[in-house]
Tab-separated table of C-alpha atoms in Angstrom:
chain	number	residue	atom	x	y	z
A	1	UNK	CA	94.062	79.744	117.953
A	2	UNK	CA	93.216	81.279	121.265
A	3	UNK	CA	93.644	84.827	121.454
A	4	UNK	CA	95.083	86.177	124.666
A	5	UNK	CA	94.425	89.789	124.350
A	6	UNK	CA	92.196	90.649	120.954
A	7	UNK	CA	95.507	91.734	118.872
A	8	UNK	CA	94.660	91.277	114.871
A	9	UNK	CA	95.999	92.683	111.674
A	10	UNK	CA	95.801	92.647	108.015
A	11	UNK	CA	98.566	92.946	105.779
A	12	UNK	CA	98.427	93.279	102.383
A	13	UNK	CA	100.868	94.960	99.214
A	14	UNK	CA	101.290	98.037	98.591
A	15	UNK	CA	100.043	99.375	95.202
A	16	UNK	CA	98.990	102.182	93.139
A	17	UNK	CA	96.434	103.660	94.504
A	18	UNK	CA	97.852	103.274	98.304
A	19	UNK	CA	98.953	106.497	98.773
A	20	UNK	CA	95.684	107.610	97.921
A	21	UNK	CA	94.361	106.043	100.995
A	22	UNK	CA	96.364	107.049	103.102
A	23	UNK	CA	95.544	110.487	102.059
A	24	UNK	CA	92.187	109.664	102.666
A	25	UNK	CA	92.906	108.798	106.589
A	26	UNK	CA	93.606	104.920	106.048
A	27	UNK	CA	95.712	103.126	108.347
A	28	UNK	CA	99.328	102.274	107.702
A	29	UNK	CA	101.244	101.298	110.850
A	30	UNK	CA	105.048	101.785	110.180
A	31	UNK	CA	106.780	98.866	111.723
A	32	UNK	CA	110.807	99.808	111.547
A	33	UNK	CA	111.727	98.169	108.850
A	34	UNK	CA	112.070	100.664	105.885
A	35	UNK	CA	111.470	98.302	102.542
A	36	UNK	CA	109.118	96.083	104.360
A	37	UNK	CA	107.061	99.510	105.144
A	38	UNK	CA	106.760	100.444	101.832
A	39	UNK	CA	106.216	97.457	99.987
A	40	UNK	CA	103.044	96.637	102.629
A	41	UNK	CA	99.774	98.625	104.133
A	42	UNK	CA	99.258	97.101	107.550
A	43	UNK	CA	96.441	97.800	109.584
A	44	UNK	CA	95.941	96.578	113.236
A	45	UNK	CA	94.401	97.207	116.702
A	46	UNK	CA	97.774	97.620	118.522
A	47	UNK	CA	100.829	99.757	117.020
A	48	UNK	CA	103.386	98.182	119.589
A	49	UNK	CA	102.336	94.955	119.118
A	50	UNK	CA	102.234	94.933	115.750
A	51	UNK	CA	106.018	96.220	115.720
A	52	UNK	CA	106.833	93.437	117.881
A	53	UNK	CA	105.020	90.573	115.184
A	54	UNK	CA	106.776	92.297	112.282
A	55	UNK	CA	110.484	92.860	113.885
A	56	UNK	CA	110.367	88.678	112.911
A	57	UNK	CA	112.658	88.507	109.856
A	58	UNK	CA	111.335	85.092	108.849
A	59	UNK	CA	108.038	85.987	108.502
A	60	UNK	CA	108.857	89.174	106.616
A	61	UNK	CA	111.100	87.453	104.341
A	62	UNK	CA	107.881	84.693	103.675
A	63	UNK	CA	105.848	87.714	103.362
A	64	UNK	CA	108.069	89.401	100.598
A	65	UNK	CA	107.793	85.897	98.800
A	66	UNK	CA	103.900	86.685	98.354
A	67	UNK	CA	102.812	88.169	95.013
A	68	UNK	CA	99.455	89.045	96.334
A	69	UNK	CA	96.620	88.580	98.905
A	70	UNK	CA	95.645	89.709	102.091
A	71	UNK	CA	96.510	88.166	105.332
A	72	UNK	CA	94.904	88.962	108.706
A	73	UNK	CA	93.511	87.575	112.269
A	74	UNK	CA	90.114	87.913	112.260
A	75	UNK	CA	88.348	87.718	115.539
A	76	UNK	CA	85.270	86.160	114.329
A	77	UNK	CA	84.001	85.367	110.761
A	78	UNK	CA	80.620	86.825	110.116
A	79	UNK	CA	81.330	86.770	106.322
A	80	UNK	CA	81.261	83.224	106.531
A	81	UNK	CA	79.273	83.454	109.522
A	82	UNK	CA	81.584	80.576	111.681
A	83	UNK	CA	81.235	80.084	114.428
A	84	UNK	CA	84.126	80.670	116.868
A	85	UNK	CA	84.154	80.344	120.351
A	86	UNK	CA	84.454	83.534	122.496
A	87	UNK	CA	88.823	84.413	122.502
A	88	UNK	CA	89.266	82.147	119.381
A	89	UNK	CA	90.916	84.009	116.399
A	90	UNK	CA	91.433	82.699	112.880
A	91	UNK	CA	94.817	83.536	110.471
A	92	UNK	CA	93.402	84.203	107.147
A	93	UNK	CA	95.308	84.479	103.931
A	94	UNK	CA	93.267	85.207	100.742
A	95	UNK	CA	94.432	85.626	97.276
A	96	UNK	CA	92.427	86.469	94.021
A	97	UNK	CA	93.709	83.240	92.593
A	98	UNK	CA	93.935	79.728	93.027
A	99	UNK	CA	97.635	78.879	94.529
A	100	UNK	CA	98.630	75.852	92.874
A	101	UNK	CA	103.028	76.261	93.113
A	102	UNK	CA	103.956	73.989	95.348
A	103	UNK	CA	106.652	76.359	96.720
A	104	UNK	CA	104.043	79.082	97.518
A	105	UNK	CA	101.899	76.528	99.528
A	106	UNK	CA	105.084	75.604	101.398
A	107	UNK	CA	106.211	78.973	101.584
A	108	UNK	CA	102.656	79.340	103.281
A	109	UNK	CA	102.863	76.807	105.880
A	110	UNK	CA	106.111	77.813	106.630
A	111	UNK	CA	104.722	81.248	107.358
A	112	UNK	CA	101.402	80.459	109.403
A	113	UNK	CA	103.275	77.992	111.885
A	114	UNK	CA	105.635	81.067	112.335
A	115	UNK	CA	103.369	83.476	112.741
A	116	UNK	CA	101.744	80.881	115.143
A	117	UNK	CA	104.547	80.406	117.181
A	118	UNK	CA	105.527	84.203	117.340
A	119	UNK	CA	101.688	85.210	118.507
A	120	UNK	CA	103.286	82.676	121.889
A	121	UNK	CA	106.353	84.485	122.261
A	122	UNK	CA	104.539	88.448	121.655
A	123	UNK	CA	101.867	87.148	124.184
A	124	UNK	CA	99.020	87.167	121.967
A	125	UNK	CA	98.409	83.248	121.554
A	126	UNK	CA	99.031	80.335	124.319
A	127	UNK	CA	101.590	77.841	123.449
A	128	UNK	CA	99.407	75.241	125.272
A	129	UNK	CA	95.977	74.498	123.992
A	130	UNK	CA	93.245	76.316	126.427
């Protein structure tokens, strides 16, 4: 998608060894909602902004219904080395294993057109292709 103003995240569970990190200096942006703040670690670029994303309650709620996995906007891939355009971001989800309940996949759509649709209305994406 194109990316208006170079906002990205990643979002994963919280476990174990979290508080450990955070110890350690690591990044965990509060975002006002108290169970969804400790159940995920969420890193990002801009605090407000990411408040703004998060105060979504659909896309928290599809969030909660993730066992595992990391998902972020990366601004360019150079693990994979692809090639995006200059302002062109990329929604990434990765999980350690291979998703195969339909539910979760639709749980998944569900959640990347939202997020989609609420990077428009935070002003981070155009609604209209550029």
């Amino acid at each position: 998608y194109a990316n208006r103003d170079g906002f990205q995240f990643a979002i994963k569970r919280a476990h174990i060894l979290s508080g450990l990190g955070k110890a350690l200096g690591g990044q965990d942006v509060q975002v006002g909602h108290p169970e969804f703040d400790r159940a995920f670690i969420i890193k990002g670029n801009a605090e407000q902004k990411l408040r703004d994303f998060f105060d979504n309650d659909f896309i928290r709620r599809l969030l909660q219904f993730q066992p595992s996995g990391t998902l972020e906007i990366r601004l360019d891939d150079s693990w994979s080395h692809a090639d995006f355009r200059e302002g062109v971001s990329e929604l990434h989800f990765e999980v350690p294993l291979i998703v195969d309940n339909l539910n979760q996949l639709e749980d998944l759509y569900d959640l990347f057109a939202e997020m989609l649709e609420h990077l428009c209305v935070i002003g981070s994406a155009y609604k209209d292709e550029v």
